[in-house]
mmCIF file of C-alpha atoms in Angstrom:
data_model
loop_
_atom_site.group_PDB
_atom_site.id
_atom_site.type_symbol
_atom_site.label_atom_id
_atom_site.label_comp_id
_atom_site.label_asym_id
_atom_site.label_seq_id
_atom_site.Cartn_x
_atom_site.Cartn_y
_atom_site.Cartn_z
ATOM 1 C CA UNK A 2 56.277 103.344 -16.769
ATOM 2 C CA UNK A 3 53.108 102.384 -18.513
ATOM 3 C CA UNK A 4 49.579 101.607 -16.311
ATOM 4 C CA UNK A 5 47.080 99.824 -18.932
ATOM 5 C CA UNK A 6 43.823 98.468 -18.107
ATOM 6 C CA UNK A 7 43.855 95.393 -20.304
ATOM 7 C CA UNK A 8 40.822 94.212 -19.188
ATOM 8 C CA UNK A 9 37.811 96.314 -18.217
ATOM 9 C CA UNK A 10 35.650 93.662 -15.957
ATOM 10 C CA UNK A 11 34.115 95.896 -13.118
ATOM 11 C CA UNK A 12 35.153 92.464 -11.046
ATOM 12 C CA UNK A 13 33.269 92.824 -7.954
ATOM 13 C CA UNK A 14 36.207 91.224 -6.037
ATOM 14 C CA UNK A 15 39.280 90.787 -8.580
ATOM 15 C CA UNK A 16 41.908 89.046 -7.159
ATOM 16 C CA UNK A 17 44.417 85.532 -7.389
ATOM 17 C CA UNK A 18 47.083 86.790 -10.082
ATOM 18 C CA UNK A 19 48.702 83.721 -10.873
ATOM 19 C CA UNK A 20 50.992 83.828 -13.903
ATOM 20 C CA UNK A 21 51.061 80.183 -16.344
ATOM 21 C CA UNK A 22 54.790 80.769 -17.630
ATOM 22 C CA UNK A 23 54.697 77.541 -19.554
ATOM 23 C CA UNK A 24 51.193 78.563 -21.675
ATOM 24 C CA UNK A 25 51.820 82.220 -21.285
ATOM 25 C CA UNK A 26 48.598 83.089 -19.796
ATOM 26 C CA UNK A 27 47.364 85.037 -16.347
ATOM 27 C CA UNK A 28 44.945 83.432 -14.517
ATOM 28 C CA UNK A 29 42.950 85.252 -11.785
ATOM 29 C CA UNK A 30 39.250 85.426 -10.242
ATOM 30 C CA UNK A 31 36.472 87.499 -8.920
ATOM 31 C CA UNK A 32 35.603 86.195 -5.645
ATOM 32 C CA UNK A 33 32.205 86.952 -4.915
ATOM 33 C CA UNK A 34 31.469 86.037 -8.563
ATOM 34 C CA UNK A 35 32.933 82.428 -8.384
ATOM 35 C CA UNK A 36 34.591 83.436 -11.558
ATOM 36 C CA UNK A 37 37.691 81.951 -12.832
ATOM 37 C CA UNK A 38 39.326 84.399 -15.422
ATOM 38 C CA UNK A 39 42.104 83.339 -18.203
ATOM 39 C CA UNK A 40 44.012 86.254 -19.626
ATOM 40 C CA UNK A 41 46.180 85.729 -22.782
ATOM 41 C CA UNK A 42 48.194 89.094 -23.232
ATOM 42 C CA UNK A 43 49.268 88.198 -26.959
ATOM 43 C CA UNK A 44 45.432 87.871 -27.807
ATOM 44 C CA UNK A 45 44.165 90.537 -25.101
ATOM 45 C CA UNK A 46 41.601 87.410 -24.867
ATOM 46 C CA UNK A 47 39.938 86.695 -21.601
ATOM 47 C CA UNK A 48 37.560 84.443 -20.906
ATOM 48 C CA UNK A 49 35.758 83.440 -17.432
ATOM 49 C CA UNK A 50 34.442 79.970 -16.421
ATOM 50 C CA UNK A 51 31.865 80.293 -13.459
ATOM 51 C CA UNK A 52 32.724 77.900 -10.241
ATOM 52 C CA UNK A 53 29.242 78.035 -8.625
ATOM 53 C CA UNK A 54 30.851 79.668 -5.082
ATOM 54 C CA UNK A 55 33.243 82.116 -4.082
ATOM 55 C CA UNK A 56 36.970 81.087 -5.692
ATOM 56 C CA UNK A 57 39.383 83.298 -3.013
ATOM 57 C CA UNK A 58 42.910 81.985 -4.687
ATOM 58 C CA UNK A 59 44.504 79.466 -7.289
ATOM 59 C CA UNK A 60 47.519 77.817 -7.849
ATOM 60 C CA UNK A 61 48.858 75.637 -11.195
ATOM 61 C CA UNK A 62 49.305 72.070 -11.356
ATOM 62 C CA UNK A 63 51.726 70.116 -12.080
ATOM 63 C CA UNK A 64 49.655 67.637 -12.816
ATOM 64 C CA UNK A 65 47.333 69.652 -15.219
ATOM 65 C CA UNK A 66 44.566 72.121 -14.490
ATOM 66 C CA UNK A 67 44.257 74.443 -11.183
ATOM 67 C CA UNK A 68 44.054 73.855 -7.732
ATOM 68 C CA UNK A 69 41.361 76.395 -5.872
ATOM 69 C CA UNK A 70 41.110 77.698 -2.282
ATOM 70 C CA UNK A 71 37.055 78.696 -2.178
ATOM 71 C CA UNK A 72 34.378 78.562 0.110
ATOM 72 C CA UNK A 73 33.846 74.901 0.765
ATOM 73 C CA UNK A 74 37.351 74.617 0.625
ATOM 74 C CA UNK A 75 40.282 72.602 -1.578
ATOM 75 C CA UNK A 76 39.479 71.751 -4.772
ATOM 76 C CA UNK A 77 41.133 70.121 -7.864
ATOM 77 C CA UNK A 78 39.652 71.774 -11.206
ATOM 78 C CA UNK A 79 40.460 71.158 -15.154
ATOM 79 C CA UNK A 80 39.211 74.239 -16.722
ATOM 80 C CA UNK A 81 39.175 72.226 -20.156
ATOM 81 C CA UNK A 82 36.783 69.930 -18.935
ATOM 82 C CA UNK A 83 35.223 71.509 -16.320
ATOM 83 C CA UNK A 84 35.920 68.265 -13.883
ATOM 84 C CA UNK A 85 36.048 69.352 -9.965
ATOM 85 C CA UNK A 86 37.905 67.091 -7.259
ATOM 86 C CA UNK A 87 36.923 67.877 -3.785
ATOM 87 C CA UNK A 88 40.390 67.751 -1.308
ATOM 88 C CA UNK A 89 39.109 68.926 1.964
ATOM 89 C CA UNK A 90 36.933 71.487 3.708
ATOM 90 C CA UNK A 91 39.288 72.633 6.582
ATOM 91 C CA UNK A 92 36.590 75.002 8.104
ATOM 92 C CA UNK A 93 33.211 73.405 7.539
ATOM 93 C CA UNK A 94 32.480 73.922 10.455
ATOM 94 C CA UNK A 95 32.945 77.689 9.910
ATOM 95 C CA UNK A 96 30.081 78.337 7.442
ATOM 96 C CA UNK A 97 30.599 82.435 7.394
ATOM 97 C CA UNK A 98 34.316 82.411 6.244
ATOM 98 C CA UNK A 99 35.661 81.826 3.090
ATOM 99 C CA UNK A 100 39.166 81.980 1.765
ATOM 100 C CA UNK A 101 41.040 84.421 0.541
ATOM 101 C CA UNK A 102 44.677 84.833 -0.243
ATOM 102 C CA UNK A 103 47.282 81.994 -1.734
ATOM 103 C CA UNK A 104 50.871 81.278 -3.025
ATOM 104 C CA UNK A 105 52.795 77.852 -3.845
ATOM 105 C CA UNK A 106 56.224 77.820 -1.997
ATOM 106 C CA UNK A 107 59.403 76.608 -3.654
ATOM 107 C CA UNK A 108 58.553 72.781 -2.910
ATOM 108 C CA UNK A 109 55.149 73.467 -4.094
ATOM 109 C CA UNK A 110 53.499 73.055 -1.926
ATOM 110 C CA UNK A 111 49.284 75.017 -1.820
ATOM 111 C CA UNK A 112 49.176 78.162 1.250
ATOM 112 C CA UNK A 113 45.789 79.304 1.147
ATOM 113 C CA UNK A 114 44.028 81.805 4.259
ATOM 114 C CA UNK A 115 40.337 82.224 5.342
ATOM 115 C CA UNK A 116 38.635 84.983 6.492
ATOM 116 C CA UNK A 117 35.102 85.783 7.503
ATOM 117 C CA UNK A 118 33.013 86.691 4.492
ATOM 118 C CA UNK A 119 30.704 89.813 4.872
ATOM 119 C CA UNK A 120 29.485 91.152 8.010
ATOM 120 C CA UNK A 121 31.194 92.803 10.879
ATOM 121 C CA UNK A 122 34.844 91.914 10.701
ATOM 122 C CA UNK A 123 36.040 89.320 13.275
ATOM 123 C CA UNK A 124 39.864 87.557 13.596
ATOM 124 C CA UNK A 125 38.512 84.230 12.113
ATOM 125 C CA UNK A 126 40.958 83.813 9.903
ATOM 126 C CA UNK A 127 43.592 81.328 9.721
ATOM 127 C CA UNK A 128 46.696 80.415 7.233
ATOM 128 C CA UNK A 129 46.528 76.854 5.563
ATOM 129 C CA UNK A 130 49.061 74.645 4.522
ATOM 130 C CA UNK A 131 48.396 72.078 1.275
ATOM 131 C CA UNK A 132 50.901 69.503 1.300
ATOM 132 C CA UNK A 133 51.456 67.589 -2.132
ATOM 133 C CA UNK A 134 50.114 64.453 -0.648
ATOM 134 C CA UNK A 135 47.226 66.653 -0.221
ATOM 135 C CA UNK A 136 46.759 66.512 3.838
ATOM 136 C CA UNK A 137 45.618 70.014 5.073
ATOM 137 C CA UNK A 138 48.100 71.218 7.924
ATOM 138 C CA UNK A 139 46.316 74.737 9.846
ATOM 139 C CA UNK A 140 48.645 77.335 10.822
ATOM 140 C CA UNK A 141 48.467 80.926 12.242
ATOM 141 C CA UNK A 142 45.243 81.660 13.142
ATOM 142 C CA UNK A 143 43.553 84.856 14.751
ATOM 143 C CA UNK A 144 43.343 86.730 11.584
ATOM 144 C CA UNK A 145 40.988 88.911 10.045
ATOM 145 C CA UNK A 146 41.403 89.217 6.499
ATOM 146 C CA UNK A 147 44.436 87.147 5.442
ATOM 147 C CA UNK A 148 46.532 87.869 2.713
ATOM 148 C CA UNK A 149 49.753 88.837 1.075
ATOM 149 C CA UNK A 150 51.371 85.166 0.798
ATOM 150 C CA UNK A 151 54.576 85.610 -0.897
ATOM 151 C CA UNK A 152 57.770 83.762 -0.788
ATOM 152 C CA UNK A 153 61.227 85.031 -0.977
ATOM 153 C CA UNK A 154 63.126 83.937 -4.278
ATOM 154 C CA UNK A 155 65.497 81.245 -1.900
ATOM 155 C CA UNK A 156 62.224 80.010 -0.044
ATOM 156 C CA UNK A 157 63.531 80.548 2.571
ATOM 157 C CA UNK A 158 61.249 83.216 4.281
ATOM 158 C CA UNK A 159 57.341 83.387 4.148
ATOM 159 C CA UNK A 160 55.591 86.689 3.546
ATOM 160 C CA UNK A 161 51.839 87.025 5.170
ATOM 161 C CA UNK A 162 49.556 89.956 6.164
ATOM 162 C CA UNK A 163 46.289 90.888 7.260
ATOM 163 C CA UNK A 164 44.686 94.209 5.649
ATOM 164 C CA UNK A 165 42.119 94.754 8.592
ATOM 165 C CA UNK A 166 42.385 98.363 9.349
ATOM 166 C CA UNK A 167 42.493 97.715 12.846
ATOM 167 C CA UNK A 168 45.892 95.578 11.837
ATOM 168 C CA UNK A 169 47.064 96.282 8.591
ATOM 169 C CA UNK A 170 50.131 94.755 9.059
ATOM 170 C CA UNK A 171 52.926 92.778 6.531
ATOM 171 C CA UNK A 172 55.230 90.099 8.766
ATOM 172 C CA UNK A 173 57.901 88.111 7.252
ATOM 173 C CA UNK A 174 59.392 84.924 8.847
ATOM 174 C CA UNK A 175 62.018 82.053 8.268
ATOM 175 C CA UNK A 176 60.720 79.378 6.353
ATOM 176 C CA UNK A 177 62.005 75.674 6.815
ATOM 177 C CA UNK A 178 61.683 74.486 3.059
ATOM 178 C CA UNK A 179 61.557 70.871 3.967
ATOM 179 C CA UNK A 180 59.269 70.662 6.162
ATOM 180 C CA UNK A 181 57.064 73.445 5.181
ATOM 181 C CA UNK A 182 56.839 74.743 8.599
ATOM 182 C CA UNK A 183 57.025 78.561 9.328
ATOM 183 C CA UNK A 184 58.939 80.507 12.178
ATOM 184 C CA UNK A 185 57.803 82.924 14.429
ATOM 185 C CA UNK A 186 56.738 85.907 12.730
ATOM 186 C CA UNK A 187 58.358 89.406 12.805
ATOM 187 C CA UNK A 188 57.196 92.229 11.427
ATOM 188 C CA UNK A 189 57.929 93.312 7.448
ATOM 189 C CA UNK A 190 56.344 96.302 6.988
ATOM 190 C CA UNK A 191 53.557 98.499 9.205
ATOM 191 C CA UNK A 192 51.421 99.917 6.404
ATOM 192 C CA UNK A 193 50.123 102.540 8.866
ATOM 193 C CA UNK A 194 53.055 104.535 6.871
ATOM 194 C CA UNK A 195 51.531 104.209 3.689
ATOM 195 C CA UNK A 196 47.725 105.188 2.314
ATOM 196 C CA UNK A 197 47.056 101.421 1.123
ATOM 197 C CA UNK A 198 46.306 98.596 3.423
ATOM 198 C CA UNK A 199 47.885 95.669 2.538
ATOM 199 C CA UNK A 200 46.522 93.218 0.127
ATOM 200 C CA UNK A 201 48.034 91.181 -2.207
ATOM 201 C CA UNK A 202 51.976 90.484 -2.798
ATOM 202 C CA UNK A 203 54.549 89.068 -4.477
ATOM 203 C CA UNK A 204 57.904 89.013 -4.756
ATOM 204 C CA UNK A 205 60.567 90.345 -7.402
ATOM 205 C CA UNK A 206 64.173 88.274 -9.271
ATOM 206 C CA UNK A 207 66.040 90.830 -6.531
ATOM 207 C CA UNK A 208 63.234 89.722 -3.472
ATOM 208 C CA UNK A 209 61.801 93.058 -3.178
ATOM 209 C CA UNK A 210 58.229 92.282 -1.715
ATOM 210 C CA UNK A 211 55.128 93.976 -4.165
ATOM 211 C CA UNK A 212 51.934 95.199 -2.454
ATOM 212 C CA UNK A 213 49.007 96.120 -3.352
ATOM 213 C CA UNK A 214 47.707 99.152 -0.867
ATOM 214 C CA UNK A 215 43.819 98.492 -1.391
ATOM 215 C CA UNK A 216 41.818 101.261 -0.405
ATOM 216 C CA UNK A 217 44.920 103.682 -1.043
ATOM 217 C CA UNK A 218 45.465 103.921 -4.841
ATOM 218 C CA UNK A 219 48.771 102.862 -4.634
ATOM 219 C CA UNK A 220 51.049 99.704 -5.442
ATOM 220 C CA UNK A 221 54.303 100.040 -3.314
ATOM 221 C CA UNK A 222 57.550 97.938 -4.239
ATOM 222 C CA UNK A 223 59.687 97.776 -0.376
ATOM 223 C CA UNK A 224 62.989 96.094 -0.258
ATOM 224 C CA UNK A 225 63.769 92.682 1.767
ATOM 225 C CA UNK A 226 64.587 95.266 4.670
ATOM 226 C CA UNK A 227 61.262 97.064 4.763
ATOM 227 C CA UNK A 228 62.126 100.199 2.492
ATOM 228 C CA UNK A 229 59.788 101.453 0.526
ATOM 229 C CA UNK A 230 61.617 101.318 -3.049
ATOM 230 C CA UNK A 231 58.753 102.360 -5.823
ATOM 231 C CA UNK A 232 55.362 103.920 -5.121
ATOM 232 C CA UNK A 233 53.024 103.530 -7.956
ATOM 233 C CA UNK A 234 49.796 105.730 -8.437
ATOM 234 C CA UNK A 235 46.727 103.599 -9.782
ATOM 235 C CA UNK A 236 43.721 104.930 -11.487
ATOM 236 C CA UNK A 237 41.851 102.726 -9.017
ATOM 237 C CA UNK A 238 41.065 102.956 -5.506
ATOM 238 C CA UNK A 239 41.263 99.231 -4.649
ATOM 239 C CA UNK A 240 44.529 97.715 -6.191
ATOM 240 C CA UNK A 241 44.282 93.926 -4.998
ATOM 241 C CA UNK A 242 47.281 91.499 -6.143
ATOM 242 C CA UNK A 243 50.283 92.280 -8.089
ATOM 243 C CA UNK A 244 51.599 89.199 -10.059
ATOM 244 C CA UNK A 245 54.819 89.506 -13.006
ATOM 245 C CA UNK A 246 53.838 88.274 -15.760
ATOM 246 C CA UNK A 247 54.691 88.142 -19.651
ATOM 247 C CA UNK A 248 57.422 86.488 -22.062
ATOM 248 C CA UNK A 249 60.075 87.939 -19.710
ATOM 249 C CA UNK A 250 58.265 88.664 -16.427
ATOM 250 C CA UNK A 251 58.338 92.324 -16.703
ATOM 251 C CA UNK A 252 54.781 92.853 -16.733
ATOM 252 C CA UNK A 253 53.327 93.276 -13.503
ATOM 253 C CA UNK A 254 49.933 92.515 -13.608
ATOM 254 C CA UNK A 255 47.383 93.832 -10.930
ATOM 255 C CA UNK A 256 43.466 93.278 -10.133
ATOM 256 C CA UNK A 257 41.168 94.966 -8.497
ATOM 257 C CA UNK A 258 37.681 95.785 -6.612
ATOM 258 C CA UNK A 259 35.109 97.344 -8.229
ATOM 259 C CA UNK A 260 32.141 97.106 -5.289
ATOM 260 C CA UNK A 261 31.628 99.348 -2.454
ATOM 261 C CA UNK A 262 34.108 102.130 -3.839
ATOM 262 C CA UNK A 263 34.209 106.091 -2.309
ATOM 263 C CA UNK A 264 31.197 107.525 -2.858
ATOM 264 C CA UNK A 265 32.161 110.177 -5.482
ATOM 265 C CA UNK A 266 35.199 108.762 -6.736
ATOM 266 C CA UNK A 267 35.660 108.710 -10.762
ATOM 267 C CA UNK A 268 37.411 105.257 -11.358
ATOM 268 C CA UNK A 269 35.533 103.432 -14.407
ATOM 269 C CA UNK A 270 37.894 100.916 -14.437
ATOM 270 C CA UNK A 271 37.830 100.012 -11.403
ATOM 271 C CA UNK A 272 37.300 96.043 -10.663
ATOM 272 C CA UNK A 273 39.661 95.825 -14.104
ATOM 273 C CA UNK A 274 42.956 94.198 -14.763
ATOM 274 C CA UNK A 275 45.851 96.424 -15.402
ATOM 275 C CA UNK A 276 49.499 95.981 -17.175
ATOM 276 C CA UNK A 277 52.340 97.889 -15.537
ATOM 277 C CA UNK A 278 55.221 98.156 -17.994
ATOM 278 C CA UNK A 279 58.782 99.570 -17.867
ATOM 279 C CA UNK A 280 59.164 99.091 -14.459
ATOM 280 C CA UNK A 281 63.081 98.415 -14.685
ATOM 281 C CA UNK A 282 62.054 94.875 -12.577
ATOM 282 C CA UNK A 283 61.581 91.295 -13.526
ATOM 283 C CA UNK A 284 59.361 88.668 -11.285
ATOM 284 C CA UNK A 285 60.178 84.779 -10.392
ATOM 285 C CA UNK A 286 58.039 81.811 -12.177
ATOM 286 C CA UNK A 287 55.370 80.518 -10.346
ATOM 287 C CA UNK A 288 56.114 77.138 -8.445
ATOM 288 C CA UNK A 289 53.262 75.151 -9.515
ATOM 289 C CA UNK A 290 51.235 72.546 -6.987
ATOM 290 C CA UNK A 291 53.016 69.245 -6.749
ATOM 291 C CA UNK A 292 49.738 67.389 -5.475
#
């Protein structure tokens, strides 16, 4: 196993791994930056286009271009022209949160959580639903810091957490594909086991679930069961969102924070994107935004 850092940012907030398997790029962002990064691994080009507010998660379109989850809410954005279609605010009335964390399920459709932005913590989060006639359905809500949206590789169960330490919890639950509606939730995976609180996820060709443990310099790999499989040390503190990427999908790529870091820690590359290779495992393409 190889740990790279392919690009050396010092991304305040790097996060949104989202792998383009048709153009072979990664896109990703800084969040507090409003920063939309393209990563081409052939290249080792990356370029950033600035959004003008916090960008908390992206998805592809079908259509063409990106779909973002930021702080006025749903957009539709062509990076090659820079045009910006405004869906729907779902928490305007909300002006401290944000959002966060994202994945497409199988049908395609846009899941995107918010999350109260700066300040003392408070469960003001709540899990959005982006159907592809673009009508915003709310979901879960009580959350702090939602995150880890993941799906398994039959769609048919949903993968959320939320990394507050008070919480810092992964729960999994059956997932009605057609109707995009979620179960009750039961309880993946209590990181309280671990050193990492859980961040970002995704899930692996054999449905093992990938986490980034923020705060813990790890990356853990834990089986559709809740076993921890693979424990990976990073040279960063603040691992963020694991996404497979590459030709074959056996690059796992993973951002990260680079603000408020342990005083006396030596990690200059944190808030950089790293390349994990020969890791034995292969990820699942992207379902891309059907709206």
């Amino acid at each position: 196993m190889q740990i790279e850092c392919v690009v050396s940012s010092r991304s305040m907030i790097g996060e949104g791994a989202v792998w383009d398997d048709r153009a072979q790029v990664l896109w990703w962002v800084d969040i507090s930056a409003g920063l939309i990064h393209r990563y081409d691994p052939v290249t080792r080009e990356n370029t950033a286009q600035e959004f003008g507010e916090p960008v908390g998660c992206l998805a592809i379109r079908e259509a063409g271009g990106l779909v973002l989850a930021t702080k006025s809410g749903f957009w539709l954005y062509a990076p090659d022209s820079g045009r910006r279609d405004h869906i729907a605010d779902p928490e305007a009335h909300l002006p401290d949160n944000r959002f966060n964390d994202g994945a497409t399920d199988a049908q395609g459709r846009f899941w995107a959580g918010s999350m109260k932005d700066g300040g003392a913590p408070q469960p003001m989060g709540q899990f959005y639903c982006l159907d592809a006639d673009r009508v915003v359905h709310p979901w879960k809500d009580g959350i702090y810091t939602t995150n880890g949206l993941a799906f398994s590789p039959d769609g048919q169960t949903m993968y959320f957490s939320d990394s507050n330490a008070r919480v810092r919890t992964i729960w999994a639950c059956d997932y009605d594909t057609q109707t995009g509606t979620p179960g009750p939730a039961r309880v993946f995976f209590d990181t309280r086991h671990v050193a990492g609180r859980p961040d970002g996820g995704t899930v692996d060709s054999e449905g093992c679930y990938w986490m980034a443990g923020v705060s813990g310099w790890q990356v853990y790999r834990i089986s559709p069961e809740g076993e921890i499989l693979l424990t990976i040390d990073m040279p960063v503190e603040k691992p963020t969102k694991p996404m497979f990427g590459g030709k074959d999908l056996d690059i796992l790529f993973v951002t990260s924070i680079g603000a408020d870091l342990t005083e006396g820690t030596d990690q200059p590359q944190a808030g950089g994107l790293f390349a994990i290779t020969d890791l034995g495992a292969t990820g699942l393409p992207q379902k891309r935004f059907a709206g």
